[in-house]
mmCIF file of C-alpha atoms and ligand atoms in Angstrom:
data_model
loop_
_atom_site.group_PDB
_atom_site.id
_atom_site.type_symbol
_atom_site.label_atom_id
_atom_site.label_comp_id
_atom_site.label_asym_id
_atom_site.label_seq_id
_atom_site.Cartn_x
_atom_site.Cartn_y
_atom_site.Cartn_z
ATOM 1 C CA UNK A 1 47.690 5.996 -7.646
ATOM 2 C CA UNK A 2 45.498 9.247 -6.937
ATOM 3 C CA UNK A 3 42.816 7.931 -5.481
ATOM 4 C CA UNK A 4 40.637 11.642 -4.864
ATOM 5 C CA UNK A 5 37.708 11.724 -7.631
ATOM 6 C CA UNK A 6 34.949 14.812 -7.785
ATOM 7 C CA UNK A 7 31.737 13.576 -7.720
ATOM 8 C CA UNK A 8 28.170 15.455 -6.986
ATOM 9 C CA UNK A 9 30.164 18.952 -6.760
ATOM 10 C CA UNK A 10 32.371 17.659 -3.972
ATOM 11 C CA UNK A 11 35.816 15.658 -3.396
ATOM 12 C CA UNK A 12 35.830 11.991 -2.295
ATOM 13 C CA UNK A 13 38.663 11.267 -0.366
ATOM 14 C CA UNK A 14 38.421 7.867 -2.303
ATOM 15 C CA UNK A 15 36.323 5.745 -4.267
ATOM 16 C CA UNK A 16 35.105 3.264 -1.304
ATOM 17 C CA UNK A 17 31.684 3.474 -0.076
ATOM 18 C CA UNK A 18 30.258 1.326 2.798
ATOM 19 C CA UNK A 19 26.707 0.252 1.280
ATOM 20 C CA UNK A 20 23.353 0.892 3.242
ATOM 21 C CA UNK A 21 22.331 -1.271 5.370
ATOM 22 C CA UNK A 22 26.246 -2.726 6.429
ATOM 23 C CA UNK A 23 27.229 -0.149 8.548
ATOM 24 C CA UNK A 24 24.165 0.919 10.632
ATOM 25 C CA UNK A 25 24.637 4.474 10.651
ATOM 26 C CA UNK A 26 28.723 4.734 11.151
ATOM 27 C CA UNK A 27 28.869 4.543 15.044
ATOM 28 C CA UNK A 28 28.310 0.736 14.552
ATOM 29 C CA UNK A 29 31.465 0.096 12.797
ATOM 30 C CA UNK A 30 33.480 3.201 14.745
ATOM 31 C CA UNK A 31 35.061 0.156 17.015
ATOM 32 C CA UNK A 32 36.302 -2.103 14.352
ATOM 33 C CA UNK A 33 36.891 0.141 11.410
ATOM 34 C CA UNK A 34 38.703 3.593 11.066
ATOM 35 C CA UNK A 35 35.533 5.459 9.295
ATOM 36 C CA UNK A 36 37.842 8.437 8.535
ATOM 37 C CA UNK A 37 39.267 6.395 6.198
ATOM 38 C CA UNK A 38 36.474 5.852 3.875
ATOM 39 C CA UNK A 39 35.375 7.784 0.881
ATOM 40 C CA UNK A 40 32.034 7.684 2.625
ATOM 41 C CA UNK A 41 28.812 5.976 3.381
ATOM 42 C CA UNK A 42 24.971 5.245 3.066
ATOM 43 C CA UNK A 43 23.078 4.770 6.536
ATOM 44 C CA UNK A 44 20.495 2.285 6.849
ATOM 45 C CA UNK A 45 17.815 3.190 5.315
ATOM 46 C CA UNK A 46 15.614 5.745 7.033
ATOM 47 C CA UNK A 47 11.424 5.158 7.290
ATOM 48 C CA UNK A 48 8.979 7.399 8.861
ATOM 49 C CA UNK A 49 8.222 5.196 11.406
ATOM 50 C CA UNK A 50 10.476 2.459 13.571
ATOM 51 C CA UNK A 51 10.457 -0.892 12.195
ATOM 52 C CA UNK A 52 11.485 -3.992 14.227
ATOM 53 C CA UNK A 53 12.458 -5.946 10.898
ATOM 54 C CA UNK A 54 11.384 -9.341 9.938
ATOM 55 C CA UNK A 55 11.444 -12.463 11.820
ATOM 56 C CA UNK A 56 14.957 -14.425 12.335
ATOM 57 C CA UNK A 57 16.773 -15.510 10.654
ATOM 58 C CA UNK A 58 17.555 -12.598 8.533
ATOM 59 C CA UNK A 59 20.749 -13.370 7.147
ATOM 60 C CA UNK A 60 22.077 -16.677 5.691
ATOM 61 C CA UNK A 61 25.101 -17.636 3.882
ATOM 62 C CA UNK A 62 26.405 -19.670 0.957
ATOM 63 C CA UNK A 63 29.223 -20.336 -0.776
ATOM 64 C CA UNK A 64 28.851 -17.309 -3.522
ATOM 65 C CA UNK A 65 27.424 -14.680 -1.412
ATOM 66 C CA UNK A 66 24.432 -13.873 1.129
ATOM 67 C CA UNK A 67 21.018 -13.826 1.432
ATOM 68 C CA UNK A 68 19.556 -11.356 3.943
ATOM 69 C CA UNK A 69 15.672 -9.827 4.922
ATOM 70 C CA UNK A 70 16.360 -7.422 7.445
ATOM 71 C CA UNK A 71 13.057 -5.969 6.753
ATOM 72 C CA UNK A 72 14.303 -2.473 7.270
ATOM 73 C CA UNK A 73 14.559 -2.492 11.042
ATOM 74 C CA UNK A 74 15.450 1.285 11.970
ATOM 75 C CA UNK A 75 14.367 3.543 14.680
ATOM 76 C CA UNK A 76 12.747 5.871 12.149
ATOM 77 C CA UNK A 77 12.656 9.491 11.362
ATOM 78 C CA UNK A 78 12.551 11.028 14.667
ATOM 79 C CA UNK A 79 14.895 8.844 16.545
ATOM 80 C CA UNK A 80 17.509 9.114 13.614
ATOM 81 C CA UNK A 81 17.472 12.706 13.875
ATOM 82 C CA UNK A 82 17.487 12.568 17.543
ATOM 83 C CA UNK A 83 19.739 9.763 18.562
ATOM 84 C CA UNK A 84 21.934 8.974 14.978
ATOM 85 C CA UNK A 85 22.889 12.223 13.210
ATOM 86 C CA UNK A 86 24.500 14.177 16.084
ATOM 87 C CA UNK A 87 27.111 11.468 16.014
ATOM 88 C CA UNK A 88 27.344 11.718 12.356
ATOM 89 C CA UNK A 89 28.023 15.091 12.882
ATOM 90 C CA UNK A 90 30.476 15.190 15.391
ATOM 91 C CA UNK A 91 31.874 12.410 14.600
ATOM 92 C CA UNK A 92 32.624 11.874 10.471
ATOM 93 C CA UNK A 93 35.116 14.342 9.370
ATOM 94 C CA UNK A 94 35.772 13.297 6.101
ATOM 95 C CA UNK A 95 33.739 10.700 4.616
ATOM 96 C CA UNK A 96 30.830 11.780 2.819
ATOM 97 C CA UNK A 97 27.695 10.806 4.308
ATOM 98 C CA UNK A 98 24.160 9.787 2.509
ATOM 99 C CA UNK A 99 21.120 9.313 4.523
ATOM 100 C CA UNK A 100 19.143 6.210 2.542
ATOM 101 C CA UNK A 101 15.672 6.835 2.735
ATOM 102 C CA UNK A 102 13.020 4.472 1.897
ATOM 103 C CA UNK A 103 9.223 5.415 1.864
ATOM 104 C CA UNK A 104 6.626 3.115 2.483
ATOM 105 C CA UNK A 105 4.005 5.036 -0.423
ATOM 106 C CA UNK A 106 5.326 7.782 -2.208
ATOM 107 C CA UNK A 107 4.127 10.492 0.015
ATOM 108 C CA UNK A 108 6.368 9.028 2.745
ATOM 109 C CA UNK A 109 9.404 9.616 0.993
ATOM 110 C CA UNK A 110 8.734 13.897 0.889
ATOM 111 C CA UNK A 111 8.274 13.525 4.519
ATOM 112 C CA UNK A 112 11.675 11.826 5.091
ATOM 113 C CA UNK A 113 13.012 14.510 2.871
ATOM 114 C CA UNK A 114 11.697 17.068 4.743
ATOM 115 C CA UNK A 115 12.367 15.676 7.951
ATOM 116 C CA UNK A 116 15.701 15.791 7.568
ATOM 117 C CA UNK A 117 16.877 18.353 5.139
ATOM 118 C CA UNK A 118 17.577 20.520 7.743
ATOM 119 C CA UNK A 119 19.455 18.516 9.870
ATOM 120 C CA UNK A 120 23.596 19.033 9.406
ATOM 121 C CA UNK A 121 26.549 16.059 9.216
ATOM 122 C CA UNK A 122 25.154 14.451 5.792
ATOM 123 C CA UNK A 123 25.971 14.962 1.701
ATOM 124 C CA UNK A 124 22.881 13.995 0.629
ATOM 125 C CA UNK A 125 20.604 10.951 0.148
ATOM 126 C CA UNK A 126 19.512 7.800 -1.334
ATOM 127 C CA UNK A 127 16.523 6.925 -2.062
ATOM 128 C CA UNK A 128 16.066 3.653 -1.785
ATOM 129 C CA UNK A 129 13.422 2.485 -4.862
ATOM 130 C CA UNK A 130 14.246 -1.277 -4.753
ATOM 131 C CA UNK A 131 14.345 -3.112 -0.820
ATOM 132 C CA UNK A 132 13.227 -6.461 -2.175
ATOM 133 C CA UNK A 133 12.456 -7.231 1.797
ATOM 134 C CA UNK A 134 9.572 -4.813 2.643
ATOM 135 C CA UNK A 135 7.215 -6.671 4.366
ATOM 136 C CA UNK A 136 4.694 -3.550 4.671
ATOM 137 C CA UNK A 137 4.191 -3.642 1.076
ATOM 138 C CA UNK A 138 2.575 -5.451 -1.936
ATOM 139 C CA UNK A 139 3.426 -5.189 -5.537
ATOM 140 C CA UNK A 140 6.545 -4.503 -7.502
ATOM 141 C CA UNK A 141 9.142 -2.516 -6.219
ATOM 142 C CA UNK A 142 9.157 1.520 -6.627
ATOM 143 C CA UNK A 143 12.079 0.651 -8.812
ATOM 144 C CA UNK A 144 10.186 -1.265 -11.243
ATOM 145 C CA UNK A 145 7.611 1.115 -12.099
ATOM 146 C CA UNK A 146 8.591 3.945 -14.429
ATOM 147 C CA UNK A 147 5.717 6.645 -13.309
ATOM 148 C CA UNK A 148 6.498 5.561 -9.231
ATOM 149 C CA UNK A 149 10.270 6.294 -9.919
ATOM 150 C CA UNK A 150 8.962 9.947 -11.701
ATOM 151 C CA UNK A 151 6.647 10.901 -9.108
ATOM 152 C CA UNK A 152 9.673 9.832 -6.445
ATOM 153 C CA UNK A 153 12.359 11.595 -7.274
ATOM 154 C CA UNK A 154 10.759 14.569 -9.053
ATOM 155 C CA UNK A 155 8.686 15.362 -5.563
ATOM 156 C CA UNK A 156 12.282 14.239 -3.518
ATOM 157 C CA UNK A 157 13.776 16.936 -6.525
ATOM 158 C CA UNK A 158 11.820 19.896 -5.587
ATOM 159 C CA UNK A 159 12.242 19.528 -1.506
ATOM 160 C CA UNK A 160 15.901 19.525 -1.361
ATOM 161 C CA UNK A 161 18.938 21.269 -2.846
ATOM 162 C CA UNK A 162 21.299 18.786 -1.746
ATOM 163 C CA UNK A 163 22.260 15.738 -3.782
ATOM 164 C CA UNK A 164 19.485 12.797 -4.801
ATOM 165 C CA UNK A 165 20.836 9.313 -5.355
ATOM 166 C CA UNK A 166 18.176 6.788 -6.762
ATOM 167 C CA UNK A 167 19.161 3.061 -5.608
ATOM 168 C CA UNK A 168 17.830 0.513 -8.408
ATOM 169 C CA UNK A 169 17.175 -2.937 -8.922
ATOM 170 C CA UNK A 170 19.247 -5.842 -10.318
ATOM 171 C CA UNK A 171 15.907 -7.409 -11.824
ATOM 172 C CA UNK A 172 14.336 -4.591 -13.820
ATOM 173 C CA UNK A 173 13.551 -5.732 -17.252
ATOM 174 C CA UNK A 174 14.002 -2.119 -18.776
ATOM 175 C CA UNK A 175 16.697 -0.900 -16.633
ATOM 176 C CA UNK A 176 17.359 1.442 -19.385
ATOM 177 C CA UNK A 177 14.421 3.542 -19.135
ATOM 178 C CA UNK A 178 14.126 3.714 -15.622
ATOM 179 C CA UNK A 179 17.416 5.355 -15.264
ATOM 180 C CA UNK A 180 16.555 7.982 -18.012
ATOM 181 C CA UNK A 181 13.525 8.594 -16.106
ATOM 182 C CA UNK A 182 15.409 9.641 -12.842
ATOM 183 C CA UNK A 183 17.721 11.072 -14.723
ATOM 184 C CA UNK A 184 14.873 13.391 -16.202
ATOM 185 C CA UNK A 185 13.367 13.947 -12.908
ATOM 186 C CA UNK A 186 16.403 15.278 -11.260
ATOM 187 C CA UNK A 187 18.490 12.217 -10.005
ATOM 188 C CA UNK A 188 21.969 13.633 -9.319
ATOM 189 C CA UNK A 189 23.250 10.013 -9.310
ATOM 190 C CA UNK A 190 22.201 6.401 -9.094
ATOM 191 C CA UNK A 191 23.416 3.468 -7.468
ATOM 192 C CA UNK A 192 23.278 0.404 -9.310
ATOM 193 C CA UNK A 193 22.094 -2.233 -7.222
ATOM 194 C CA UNK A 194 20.609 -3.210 -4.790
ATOM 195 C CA UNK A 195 20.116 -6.975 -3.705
ATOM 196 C CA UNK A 196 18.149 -10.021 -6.161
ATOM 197 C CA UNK A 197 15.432 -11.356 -4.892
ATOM 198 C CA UNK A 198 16.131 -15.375 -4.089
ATOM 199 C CA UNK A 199 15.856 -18.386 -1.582
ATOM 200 C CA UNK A 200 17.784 -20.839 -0.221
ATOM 201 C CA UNK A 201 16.004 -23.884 1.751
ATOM 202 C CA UNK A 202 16.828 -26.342 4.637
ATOM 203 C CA UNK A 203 16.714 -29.509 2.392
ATOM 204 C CA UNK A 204 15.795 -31.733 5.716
ATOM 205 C CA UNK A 205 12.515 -30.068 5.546
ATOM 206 C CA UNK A 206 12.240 -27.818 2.452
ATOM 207 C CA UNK A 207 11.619 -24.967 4.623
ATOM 208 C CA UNK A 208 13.426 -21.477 3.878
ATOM 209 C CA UNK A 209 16.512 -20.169 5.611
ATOM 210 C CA UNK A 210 15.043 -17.093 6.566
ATOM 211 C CA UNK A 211 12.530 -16.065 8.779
ATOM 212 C CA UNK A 212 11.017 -14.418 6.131
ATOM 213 C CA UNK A 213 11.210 -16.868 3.198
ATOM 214 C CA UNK A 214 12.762 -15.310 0.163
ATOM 215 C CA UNK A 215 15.487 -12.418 0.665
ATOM 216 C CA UNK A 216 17.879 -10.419 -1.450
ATOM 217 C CA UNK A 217 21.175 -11.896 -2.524
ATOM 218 C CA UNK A 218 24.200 -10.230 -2.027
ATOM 219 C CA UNK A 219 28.092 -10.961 -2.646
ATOM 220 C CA UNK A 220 30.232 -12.386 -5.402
ATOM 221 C CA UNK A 221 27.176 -13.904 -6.416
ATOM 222 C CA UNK A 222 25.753 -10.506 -7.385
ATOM 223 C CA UNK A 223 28.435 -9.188 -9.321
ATOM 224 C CA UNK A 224 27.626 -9.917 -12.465
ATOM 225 C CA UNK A 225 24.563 -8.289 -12.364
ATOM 226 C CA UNK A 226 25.758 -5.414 -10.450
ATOM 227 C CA UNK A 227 28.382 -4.843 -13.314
ATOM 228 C CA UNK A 228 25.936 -5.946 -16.395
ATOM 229 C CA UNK A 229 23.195 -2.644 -14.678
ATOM 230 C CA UNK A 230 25.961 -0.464 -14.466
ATOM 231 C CA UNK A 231 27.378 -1.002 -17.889
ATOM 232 C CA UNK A 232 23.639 -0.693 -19.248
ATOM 233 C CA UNK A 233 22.992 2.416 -17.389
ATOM 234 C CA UNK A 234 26.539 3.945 -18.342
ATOM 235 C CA UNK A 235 24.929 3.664 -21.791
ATOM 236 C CA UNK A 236 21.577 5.660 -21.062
ATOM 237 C CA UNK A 237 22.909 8.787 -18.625
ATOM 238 C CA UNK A 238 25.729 11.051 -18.116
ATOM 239 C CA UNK A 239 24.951 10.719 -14.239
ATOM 240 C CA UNK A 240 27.887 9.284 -12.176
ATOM 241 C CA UNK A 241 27.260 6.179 -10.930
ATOM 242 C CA UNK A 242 27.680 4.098 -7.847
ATOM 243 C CA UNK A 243 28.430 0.425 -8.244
ATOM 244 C CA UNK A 244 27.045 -2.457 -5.773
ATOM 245 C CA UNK A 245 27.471 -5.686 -5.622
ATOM 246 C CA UNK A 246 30.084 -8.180 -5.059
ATOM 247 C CA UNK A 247 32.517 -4.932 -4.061
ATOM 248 C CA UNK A 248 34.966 -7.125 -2.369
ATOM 249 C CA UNK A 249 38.438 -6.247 -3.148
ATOM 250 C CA UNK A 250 40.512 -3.792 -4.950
ATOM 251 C CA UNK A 251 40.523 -5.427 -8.190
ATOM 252 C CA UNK A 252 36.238 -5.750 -7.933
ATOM 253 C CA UNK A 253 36.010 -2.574 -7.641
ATOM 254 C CA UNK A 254 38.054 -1.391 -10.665
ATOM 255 C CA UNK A 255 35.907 -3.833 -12.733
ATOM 256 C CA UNK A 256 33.255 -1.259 -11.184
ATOM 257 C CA UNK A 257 35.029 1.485 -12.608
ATOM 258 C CA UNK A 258 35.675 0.036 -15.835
ATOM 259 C CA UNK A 259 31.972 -0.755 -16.354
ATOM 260 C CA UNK A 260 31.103 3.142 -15.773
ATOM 261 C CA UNK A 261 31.316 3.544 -11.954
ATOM 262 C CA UNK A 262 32.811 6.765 -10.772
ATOM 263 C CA UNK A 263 32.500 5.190 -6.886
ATOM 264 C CA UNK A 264 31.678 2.158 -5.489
ATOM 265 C CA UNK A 265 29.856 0.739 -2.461
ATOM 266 C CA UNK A 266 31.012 -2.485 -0.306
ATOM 267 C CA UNK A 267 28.369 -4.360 1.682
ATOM 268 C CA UNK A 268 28.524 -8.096 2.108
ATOM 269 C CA UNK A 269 32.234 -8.345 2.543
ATOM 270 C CA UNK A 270 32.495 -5.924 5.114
ATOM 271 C CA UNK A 271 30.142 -7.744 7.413
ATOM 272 C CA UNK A 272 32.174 -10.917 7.181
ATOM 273 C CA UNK A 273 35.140 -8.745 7.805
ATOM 274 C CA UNK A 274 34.888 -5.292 8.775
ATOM 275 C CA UNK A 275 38.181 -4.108 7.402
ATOM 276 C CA UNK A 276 37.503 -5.317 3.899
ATOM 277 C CA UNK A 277 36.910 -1.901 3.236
ATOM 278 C CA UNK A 278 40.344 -0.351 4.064
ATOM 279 C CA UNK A 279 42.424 -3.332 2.953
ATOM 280 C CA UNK A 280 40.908 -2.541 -0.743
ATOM 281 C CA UNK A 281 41.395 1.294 -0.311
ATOM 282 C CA UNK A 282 45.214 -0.139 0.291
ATOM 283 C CA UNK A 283 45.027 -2.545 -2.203
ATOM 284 C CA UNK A 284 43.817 -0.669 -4.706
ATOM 285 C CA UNK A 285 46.530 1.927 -4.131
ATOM 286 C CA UNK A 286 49.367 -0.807 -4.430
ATOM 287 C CA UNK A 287 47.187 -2.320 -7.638
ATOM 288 C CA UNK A 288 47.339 1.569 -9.262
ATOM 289 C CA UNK A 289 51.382 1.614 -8.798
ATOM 290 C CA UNK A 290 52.052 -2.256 -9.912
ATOM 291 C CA UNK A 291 50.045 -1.180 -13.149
ATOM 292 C CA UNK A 292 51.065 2.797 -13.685
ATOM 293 C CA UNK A 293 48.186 4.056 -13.529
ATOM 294 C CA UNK A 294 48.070 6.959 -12.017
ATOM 295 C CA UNK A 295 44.562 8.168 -10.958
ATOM 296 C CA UNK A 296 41.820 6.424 -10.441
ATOM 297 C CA UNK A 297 39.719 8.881 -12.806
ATOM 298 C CA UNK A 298 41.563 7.283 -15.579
ATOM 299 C CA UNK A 299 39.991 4.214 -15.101
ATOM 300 C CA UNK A 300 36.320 5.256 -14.607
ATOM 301 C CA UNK A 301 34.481 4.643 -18.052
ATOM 302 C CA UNK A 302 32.451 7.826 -19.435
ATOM 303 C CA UNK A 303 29.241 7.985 -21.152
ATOM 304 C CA UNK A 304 29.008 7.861 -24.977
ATOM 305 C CA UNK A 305 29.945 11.645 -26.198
ATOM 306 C CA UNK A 306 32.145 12.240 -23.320
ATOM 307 C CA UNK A 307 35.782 13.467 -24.238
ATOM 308 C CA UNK A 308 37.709 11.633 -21.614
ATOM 309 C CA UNK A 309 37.569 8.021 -22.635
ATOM 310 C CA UNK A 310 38.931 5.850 -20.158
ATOM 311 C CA UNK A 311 42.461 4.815 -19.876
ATOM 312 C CA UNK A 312 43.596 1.531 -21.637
ATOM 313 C CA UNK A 313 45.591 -0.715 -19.643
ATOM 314 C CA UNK A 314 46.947 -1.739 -23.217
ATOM 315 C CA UNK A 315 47.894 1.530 -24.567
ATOM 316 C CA UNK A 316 49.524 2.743 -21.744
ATOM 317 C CA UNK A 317 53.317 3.389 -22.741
ATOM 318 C CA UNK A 318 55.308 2.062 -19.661
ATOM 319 C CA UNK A 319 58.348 4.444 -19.945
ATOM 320 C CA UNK A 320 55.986 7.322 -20.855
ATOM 321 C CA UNK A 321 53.364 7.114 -18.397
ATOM 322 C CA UNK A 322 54.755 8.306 -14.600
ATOM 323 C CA UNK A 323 53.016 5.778 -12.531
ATOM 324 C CA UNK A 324 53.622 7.894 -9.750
ATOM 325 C CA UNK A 325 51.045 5.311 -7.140
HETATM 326 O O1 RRO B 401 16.249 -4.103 5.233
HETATM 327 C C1 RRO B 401 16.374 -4.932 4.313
HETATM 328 O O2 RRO B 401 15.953 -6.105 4.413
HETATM 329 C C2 RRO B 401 17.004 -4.590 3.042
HETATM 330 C C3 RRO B 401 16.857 -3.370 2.383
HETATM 331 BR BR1 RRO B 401 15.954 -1.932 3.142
HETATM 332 C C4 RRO B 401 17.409 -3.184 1.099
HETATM 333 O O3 RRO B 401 17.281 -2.144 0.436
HETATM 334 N N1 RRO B 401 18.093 -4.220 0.563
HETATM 335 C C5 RRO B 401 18.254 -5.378 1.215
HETATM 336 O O4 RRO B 401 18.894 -6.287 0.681
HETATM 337 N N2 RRO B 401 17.713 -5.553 2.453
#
């Protein structure tokens, strides 16, 4: 199966992201992974300045997933340009590279835009609208608020020619209109989702896992509602998409595709075992020729209106169709 697609203007070597926040900003995972073999990835995201994170623990597991509040520990704008994108660039060949980006008010986010547009080694960038875990602010997410997600991207819109990717939340209540609003502001894609905001407690003494009391959920456990946000936005944009949550395998990630995912981004199985990644990229390969299809693009739902409906495992003649692998 061909597994190339052309998203954002450019050719993905594959399908397989690594999500933000899994893979530190690629020279953490250089050791245990072959990065050259993904389609790409998102950094952690970027604020203006460092950030120590939340108190420990930040991660915890159960049986259907994890639950993690990092807090967005980074070194911040002037360290990542300094100390993290010069590997980037000498280093990443071809994966595709997006910087995430997350602002602390609005105004930060321009200033991380402009901070590092001119820097080299990177596609593009997220901009991260929905960490459930920032500690630094009150009130709903930039994700939930239609006029916050406007004022966002359109401002991110007009500061950079490269590609904007607007990362959005599991829990909005009118994911619909959200994603036509960044779609009308200049989103060039989104990425459907990012963690739910949950807990899990000690039951000895009721007190919370994490240092930080609630966190975002991650893992099969997500799924679901990764798939159910990317079907809904499929419905509302012609924008390609980028599926999260529950990514685990090669089979997850064509349920992605099916749902209206053109790529797809792995997180929580990748940190229990870093080669989760290319094991699917080979799985899904072997998965392509067992079932004759033949490209991955065949499998990616389109938007209402589009003229290249998706293949149908059921109407695929087996003698006709070449199921070259
Ligand atoms: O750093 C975090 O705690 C974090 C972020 Br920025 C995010 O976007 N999503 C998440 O689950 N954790």
């Amino acid at each position: 199966m061909r597994l190339e697609t052309e998203v954002l203007g450019v050719r993905f070597q594959n399908p397989f992201f690594l999500a933000a926040g899994t893979c530190g900003f690629g020279l953490e995972l250089a050791e245990v992974l072959d990065i050259e073999a993904l389609g790409g990835f998102v950094t952690k995201s970027v604020t203006l300045e460092p950030r120590v994170g939340n108190a420990p623990p930040r991660v915890a597991e159960f049986k259907d997933g994890m639950l993690n509040s990092i807090g967005l520990a980074n070194p911040g704008l002037e360290r990542t340009k300094r100390e993290k994108l010069p590997w980037i660039r000498d280093n990443i060949f071809r994966p595709r590279v997006l910087i995430s980006i997350a602002g602390h008010t609005v105004v930060e986010f321009f200033t991380l835009v402009e901070g590092l547009d001119s820097e080299d080694g990177f596609l593009g960038f997220e901009i991260n609208l929905s960490c459930p875990n920032d500690a630094e602010r009150t009130g709903e997410l930039f994700a939930l608020n239609p006029s916050a997600v406007a004022e966002i991207i359109s401002g991110c819109r007009i500061r950079t020619e490269r590609p904007i990717v607007a990362k959005l939340a599991p829990n909005d209540p009118d994911l619909s209109r959200t994603v036509q609003v960044a779609t009308e502001e200049g989103a060039n894609a989104l990425t459907l989702v990012n963690t739910l905001p949950r807990a899990l407690l000690d039951i000895s003494n009721g007190v919370p896992e994490l240092g930080a009391g609630d966190g975002g959920i991650s893992g099969p456990a997500l799924r679901p509602s990764g798939l159910r946000a990317v079907r809904e936005a499929r419905a509302a944009t012609h924008l390609p998409l980028f599926g999260v949550g529950g990514v685990m395998t090669a089979t997850t990630a064509v349920e992605y595709a099916r749902a209206g995912a053109s790529l797809v981004q792995m997180g929580t199985a990748s940190f229990a075992w870093p080669r989760a990644v290319t094991e699917a990229i080979a799985g899904l390969i072997q998965w392509g020729q067992e079932q004759r299809i033949s490209a991955w693009d065949d499998l990616v739902s389109r938007p209402p209106g589009a003229n290249a409906p998706a293949n149908r495992l059921d109407l695929l003649d087996p003698i006709e169709s070449s199921g070259e692998g």
